PDB file of C-alpha atoms in Angstrom:
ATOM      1  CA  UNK A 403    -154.906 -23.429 -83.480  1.00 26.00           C
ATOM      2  CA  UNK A 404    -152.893 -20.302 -83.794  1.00 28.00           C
ATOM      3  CA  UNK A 405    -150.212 -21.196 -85.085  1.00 36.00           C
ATOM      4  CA  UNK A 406    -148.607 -20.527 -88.807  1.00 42.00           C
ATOM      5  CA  UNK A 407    -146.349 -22.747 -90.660  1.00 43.00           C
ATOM      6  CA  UNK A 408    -143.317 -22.804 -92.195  1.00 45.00           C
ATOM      7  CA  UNK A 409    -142.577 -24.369 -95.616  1.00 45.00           C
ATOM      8  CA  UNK A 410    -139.039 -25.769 -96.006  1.00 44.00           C
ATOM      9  CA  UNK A 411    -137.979 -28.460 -98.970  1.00 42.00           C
ATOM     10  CA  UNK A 412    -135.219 -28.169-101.166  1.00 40.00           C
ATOM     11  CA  UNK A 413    -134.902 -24.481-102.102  1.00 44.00           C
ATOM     12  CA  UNK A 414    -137.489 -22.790-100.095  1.00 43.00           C
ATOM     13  CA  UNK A 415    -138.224 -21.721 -96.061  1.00 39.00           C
ATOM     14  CA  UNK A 416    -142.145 -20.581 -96.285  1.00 39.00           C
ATOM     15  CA  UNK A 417    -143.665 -18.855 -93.118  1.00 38.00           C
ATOM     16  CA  UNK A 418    -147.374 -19.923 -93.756  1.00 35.00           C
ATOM     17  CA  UNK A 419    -150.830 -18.380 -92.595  1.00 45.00           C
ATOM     18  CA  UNK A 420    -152.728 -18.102 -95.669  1.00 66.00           C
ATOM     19  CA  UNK A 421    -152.814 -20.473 -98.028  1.00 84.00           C
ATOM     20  CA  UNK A 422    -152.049 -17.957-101.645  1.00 91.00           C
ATOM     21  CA  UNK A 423    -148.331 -18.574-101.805  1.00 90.00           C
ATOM     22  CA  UNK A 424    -148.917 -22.538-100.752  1.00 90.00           C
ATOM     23  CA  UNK A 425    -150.955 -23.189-103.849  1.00 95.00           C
ATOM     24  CA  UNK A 426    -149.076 -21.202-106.180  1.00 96.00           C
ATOM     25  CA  UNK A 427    -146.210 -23.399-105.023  1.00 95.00           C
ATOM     26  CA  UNK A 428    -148.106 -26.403-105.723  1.00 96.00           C
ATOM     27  CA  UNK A 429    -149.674 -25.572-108.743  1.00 97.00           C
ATOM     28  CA  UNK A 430    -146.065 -24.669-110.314  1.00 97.00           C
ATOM     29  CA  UNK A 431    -144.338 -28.016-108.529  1.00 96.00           C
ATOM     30  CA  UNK A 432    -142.261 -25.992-106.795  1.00 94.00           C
ATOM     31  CA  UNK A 433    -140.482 -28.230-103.689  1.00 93.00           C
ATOM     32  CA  UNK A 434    -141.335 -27.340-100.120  1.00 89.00           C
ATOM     33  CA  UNK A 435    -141.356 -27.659 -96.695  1.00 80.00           C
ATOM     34  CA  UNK A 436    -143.144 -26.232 -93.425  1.00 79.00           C
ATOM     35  CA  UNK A 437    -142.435 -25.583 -89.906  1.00 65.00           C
ATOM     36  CA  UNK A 438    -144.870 -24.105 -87.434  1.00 65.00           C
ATOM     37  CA  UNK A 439    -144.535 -20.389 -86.065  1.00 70.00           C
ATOM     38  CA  UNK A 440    -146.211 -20.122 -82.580  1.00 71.00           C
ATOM     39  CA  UNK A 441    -147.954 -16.798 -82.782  1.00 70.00           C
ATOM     40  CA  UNK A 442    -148.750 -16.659 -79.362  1.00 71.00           C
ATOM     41  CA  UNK A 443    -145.104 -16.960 -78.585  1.00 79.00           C
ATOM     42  CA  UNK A 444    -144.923 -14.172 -80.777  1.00 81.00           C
ATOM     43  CA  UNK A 445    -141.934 -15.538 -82.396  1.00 77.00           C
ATOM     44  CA  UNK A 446    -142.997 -13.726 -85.566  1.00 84.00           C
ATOM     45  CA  UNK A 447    -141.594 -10.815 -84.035  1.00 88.00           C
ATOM     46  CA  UNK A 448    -137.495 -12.412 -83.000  1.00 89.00           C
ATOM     47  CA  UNK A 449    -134.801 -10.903 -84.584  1.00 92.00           C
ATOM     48  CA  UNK A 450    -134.302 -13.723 -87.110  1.00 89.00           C
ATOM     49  CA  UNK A 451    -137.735 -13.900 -88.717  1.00 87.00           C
ATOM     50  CA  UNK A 452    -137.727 -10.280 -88.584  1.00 93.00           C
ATOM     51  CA  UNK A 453    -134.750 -10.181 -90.959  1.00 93.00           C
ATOM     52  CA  UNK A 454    -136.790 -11.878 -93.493  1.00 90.00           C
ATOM     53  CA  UNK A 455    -139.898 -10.018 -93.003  1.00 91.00           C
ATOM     54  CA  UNK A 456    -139.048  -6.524 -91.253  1.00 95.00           C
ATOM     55  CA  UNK A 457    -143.202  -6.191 -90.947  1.00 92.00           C
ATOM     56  CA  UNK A 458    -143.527  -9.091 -88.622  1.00 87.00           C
ATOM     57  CA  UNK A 459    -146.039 -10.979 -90.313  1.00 86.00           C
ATOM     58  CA  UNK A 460    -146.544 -14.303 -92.357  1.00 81.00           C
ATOM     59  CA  UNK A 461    -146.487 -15.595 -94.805  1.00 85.00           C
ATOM     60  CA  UNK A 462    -142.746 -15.362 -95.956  1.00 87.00           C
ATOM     61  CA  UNK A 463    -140.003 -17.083 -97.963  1.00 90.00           C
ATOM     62  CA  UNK A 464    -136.590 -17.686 -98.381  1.00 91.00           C
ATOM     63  CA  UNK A 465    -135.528 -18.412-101.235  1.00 93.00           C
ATOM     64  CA  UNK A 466    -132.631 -21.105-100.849  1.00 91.00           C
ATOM     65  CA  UNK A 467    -131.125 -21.388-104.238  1.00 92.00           C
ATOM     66  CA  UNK A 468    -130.728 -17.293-104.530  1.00 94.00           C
ATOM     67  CA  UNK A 469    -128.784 -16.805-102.021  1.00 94.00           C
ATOM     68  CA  UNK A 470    -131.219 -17.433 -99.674  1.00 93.00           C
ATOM     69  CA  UNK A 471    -133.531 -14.221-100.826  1.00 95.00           C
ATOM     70  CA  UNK A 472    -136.388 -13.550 -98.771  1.00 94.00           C
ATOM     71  CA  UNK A 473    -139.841 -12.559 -99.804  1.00 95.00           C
ATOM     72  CA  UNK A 474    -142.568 -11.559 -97.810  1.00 93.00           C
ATOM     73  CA  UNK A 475    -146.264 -10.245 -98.581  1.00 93.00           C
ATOM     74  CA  UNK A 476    -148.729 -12.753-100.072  1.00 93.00           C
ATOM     75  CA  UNK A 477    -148.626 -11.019-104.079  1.00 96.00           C
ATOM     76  CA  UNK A 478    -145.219 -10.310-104.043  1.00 97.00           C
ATOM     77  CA  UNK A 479    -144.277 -14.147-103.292  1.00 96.00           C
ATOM     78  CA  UNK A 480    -146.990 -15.093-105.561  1.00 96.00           C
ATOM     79  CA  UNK A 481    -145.339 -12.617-108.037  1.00 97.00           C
ATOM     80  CA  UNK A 482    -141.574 -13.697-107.607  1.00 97.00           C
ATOM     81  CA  UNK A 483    -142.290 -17.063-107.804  1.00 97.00           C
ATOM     82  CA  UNK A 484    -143.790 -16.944-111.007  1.00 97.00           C
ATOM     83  CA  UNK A 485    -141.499 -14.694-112.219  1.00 97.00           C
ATOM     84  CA  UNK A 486    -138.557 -17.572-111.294  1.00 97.00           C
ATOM     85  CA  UNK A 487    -140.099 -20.666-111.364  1.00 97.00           C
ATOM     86  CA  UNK A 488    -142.787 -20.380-114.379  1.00 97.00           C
ATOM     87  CA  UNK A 489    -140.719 -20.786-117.495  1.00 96.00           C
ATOM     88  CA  UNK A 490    -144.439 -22.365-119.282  1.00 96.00           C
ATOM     89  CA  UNK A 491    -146.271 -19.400-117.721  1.00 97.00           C
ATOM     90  CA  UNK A 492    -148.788 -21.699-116.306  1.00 97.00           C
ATOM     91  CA  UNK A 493    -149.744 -18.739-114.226  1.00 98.00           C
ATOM     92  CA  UNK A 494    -148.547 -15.368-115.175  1.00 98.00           C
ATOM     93  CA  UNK A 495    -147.972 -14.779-119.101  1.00 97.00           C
ATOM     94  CA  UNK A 496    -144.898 -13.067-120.136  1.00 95.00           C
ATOM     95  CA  UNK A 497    -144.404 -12.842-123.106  1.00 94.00           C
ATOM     96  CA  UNK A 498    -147.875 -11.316-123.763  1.00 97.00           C
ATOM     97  CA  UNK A 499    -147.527  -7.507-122.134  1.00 97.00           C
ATOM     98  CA  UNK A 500    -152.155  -6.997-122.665  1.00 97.00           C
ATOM     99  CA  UNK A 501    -152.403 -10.708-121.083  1.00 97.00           C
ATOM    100  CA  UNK A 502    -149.500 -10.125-118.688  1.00 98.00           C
ATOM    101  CA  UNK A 503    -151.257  -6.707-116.929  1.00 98.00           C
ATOM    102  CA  UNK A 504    -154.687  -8.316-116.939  1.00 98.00           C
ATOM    103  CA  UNK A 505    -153.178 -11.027-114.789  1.00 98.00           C
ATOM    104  CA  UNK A 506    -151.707  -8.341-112.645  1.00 98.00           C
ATOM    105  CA  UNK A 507    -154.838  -5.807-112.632  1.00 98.00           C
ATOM    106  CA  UNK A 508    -156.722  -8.753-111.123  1.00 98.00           C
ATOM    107  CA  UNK A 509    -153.943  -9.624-108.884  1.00 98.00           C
ATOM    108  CA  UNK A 510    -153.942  -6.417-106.953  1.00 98.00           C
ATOM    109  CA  UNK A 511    -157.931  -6.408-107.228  1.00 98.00           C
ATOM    110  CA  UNK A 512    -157.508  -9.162-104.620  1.00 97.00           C
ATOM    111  CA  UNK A 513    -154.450  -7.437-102.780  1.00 96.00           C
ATOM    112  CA  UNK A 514    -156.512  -3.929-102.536  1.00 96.00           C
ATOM    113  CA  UNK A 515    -160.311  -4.947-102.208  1.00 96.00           C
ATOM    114  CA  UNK A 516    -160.861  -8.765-101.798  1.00 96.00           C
ATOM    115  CA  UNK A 517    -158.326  -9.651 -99.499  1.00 94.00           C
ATOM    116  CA  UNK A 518    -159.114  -6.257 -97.050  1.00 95.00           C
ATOM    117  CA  UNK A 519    -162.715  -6.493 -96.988  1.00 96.00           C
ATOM    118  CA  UNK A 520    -162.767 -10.159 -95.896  1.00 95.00           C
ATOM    119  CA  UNK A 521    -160.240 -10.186 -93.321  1.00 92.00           C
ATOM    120  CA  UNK A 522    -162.163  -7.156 -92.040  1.00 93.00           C
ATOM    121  CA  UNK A 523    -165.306  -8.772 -91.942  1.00 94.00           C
ATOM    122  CA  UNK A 524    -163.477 -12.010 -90.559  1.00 90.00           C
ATOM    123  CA  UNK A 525    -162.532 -10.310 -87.664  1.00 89.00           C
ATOM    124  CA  UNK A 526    -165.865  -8.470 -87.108  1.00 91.00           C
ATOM    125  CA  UNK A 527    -168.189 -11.721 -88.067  1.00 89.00           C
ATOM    126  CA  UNK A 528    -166.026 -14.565 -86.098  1.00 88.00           C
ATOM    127  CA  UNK A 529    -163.101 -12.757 -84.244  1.00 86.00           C
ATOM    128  CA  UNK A 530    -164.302  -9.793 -82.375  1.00 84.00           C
ATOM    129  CA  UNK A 531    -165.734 -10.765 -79.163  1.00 82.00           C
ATOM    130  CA  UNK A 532    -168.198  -8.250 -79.208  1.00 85.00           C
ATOM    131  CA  UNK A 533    -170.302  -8.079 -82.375  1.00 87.00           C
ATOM    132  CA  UNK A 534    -170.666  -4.962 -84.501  1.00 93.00           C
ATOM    133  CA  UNK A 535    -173.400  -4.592 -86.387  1.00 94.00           C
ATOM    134  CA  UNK A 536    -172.872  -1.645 -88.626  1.00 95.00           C
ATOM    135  CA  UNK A 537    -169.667  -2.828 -89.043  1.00 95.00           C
ATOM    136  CA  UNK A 538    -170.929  -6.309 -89.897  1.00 93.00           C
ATOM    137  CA  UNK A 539    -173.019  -4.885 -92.580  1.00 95.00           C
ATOM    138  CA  UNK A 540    -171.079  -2.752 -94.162  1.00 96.00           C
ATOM    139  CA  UNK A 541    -168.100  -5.563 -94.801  1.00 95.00           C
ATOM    140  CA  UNK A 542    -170.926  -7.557 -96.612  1.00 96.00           C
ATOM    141  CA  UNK A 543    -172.148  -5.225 -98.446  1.00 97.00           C
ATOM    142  CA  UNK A 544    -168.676  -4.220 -99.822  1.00 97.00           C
ATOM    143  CA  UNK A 545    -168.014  -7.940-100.201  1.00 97.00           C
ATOM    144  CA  UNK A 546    -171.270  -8.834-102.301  1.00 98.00           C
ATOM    145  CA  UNK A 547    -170.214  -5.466-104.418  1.00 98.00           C
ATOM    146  CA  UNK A 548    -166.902  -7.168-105.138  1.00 98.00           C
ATOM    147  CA  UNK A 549    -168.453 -10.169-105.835  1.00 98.00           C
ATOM    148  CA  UNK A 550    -170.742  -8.535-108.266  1.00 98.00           C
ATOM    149  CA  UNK A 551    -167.776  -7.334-110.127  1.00 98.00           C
ATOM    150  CA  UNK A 552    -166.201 -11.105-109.882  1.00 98.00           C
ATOM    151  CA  UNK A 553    -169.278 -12.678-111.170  1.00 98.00           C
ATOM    152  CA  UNK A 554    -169.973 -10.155-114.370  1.00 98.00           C
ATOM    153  CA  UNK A 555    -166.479 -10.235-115.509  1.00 98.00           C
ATOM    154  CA  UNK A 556    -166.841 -14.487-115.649  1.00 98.00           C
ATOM    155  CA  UNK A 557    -169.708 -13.676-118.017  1.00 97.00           C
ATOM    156  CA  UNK A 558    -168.951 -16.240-120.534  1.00 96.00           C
ATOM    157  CA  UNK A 559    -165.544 -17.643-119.470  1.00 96.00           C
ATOM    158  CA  UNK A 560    -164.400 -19.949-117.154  1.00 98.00           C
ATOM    159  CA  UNK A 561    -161.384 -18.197-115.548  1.00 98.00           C
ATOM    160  CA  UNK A 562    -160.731 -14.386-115.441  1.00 98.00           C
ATOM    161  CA  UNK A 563    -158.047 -13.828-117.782  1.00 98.00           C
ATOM    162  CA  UNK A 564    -157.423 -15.565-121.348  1.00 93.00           C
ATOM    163  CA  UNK A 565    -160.022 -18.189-120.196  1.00 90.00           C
ATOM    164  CA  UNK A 566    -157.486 -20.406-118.520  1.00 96.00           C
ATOM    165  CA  UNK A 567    -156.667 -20.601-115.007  1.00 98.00           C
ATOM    166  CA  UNK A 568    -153.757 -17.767-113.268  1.00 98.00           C
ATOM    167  CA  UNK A 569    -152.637 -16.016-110.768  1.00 98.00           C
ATOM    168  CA  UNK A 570    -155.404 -13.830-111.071  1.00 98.00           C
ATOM    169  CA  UNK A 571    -157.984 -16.670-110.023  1.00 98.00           C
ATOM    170  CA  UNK A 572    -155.431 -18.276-107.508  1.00 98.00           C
ATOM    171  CA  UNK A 573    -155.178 -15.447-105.551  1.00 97.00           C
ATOM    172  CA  UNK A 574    -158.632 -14.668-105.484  1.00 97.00           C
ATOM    173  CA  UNK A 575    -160.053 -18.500-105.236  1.00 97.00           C
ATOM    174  CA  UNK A 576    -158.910 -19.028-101.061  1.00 94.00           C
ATOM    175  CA  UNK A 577    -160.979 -15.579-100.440  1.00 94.00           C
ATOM    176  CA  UNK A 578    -164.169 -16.185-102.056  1.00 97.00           C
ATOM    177  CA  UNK A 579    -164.421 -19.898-101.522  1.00 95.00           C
ATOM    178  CA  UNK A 580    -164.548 -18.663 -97.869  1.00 93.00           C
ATOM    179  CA  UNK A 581    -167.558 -15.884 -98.211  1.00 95.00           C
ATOM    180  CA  UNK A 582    -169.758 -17.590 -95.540  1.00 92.00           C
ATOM    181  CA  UNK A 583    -166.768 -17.480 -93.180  1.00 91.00           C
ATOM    182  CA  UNK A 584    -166.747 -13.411 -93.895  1.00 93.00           C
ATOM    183  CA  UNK A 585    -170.429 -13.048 -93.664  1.00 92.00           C
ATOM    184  CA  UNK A 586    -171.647 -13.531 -96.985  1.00 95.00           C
ATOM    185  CA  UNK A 587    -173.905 -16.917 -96.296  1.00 93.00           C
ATOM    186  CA  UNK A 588    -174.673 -17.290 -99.632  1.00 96.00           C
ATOM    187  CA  UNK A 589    -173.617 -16.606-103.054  1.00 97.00           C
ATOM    188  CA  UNK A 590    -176.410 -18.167-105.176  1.00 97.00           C
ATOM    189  CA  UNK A 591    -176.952 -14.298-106.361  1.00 98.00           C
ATOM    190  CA  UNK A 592    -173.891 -15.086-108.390  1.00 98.00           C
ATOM    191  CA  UNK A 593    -173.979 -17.955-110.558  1.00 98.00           C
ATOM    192  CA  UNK A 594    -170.850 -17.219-112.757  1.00 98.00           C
ATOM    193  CA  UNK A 595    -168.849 -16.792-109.452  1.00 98.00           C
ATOM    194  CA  UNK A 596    -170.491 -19.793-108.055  1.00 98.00           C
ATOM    195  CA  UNK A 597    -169.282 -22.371-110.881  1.00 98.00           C
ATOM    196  CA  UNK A 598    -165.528 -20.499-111.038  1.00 98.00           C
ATOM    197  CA  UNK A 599    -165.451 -21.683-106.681  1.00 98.00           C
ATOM    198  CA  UNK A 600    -166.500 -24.821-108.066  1.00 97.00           C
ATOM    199  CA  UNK A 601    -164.447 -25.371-110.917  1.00 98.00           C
ATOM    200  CA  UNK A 602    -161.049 -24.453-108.932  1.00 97.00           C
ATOM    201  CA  UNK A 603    -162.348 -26.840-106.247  1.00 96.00           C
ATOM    202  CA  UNK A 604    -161.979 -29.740-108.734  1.00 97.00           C
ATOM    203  CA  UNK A 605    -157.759 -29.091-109.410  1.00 97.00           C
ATOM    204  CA  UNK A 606    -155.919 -31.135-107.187  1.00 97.00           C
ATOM    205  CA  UNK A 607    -152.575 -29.195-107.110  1.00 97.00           C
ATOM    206  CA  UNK A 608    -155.419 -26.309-105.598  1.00 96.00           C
ATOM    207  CA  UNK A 609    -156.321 -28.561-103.049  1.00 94.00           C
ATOM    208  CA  UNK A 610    -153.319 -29.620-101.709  1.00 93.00           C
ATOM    209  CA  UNK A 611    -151.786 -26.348-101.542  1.00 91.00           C
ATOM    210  CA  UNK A 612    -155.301 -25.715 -99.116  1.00 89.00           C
ATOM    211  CA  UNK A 613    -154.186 -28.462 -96.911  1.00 83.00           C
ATOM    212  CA  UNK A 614    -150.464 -27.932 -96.195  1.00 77.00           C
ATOM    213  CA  UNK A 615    -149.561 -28.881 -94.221  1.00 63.00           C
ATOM    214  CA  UNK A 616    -152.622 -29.758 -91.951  1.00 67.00           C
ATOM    215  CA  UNK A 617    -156.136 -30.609 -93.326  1.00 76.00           C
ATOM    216  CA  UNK A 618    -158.223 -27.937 -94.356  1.00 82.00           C
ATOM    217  CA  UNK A 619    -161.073 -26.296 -91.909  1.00 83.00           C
ATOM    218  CA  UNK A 620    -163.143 -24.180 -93.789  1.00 86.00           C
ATOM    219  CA  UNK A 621    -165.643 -26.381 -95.531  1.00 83.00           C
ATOM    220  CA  UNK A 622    -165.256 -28.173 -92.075  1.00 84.00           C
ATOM    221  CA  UNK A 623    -166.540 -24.893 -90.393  1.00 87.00           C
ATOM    222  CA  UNK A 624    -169.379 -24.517 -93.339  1.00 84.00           C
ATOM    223  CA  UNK A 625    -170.796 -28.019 -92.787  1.00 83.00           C
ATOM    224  CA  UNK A 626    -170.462 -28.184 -89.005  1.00 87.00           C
ATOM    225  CA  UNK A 627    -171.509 -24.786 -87.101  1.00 86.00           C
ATOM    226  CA  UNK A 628    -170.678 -26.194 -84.044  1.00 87.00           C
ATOM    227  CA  UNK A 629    -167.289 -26.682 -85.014  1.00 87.00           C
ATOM    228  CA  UNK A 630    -167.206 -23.188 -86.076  1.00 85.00           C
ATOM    229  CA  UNK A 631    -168.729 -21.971 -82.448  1.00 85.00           C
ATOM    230  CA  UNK A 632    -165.781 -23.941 -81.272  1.00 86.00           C
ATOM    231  CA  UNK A 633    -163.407 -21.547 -83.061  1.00 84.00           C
ATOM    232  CA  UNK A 634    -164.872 -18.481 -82.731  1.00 83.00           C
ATOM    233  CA  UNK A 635    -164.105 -18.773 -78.815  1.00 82.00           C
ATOM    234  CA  UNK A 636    -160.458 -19.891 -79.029  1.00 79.00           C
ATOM    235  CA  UNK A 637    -160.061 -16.530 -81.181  1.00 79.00           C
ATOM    236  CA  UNK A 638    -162.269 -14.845 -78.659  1.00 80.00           C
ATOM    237  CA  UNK A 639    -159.748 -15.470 -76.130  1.00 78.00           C
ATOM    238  CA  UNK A 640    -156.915 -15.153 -78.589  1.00 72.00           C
ATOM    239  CA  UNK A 641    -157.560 -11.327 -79.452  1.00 74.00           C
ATOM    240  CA  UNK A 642    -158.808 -10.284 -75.978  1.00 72.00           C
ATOM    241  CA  UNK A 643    -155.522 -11.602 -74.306  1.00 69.00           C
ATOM    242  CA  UNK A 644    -153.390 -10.031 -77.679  1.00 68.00           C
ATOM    243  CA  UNK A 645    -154.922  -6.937 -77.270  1.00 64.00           C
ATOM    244  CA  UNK A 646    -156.663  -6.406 -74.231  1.00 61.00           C
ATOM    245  CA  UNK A 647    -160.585  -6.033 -75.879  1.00 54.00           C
TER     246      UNK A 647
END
């Protein structure tokens, strides 16, 4: 349950939590492999994975067939690998500088305030043993601000930039789809954001990435609360032995 993975196929050696860089790999048919970290083990932290990520933390890569270059930090793989392996610029323009830094403006929306405010309120809603209230709260209430900022800027399009999909809904798609998981039950408030979940839920290069390289949990965890109960205590115990809460 706790542990990450590690993608290894051909060219690259991907240290996988979150699912970002494994759909941008998919979605560009990039080859890959994975291999499991054991967190608890803390082998995150050996002097080996450290030389590829000096912050101790997944995901990471290595990139085989530059002289074995490693990358770590969720937008800056996401970022490389377009840069390297996107020559139709199915996800980041480049030859367009106004479409180009739209992609990236909405990029590090996710990086700054998206990405933050729900692993905040992850840990608060499901992770914490003890619940928070104010804490709670304010999370959501950040979150359904975001989301109000999501939703009016799909006024009228189908994807956030150039009305075609990008990085800029890639990265932001494995967030959002989970807003129940970070407290946010339901977003029926916001239509437009509503049909964008949807409408990435239907590419299949999206939903493979989401289940590399074991099945995905979290519409498992929205359909069956009981499953989800299940979870919340294994993390219970996780963080209280990790840090003594």
């Amino acid at each position: 349950m706790y542990k990450s993975r590690v993608i290894k196929k051909k060219k690259f050696f991907f240290f996988f939590f979150g699912v970002k860089p494994g759909i941008i790999l998919e979605e560009l048919g990039i080859p890959y492999k994975v291999k499991n970290i054991e967190l608890r083990k803390n082998q995150q932290y050996e002097p080996w994975f450290l030389k590829i990520n000096p912050n101790g933390k997944i995901p990471a890569i290595v990139d085989h067939s530059k002289d074995d270059f490693p990358v770590f930090e969720s937008t800056a793989i996401a970022i490389y690998l377009c840069e390297n392996y996107d020559p139709e610029e199915k996800l980041l323009p480049k030859n367009d500088p106004k479409l180009r830094s739209q992609v990236i403006q909405w990029v590090m929306f996710e990086a700054s305030g998206i990405g933050p405010t729900q692993g905040q309120s992850n840990f608060y809603c499901r992770f914490n043993p003890e619940k928070v209230p104010f804490a709670i709260n304010k999370c959501a209430n950040e979150i359904k601000r975001i989301y109000g900022v999501l939703n009016k800027s799909l006024e009228g399009k189908e994807y956030l930039v150039g009305n075609k999909f990008t990085l800029a809904d890639a990265m932001s798609y494995p967030m959002v789809r989970g807003h129940f998981f970070s407290g946010v039950e339901s977003i029926d408030e916001f239509p437009n954001l509503k049909a964008w979940i949807e409408r990435i839920d239907a590419r299949p290069a999206t939903q493979k990435g989401l289940n590399v390289p074991v099945p995905d949990k979290m519409k498992e965890f929205q359909e069956n609360p009981e499953k989800l109960e299940e979870f919340e205590k294994l993390m219970h115990i996780y963080f209280k032995d990790r840090f003594k809460i």
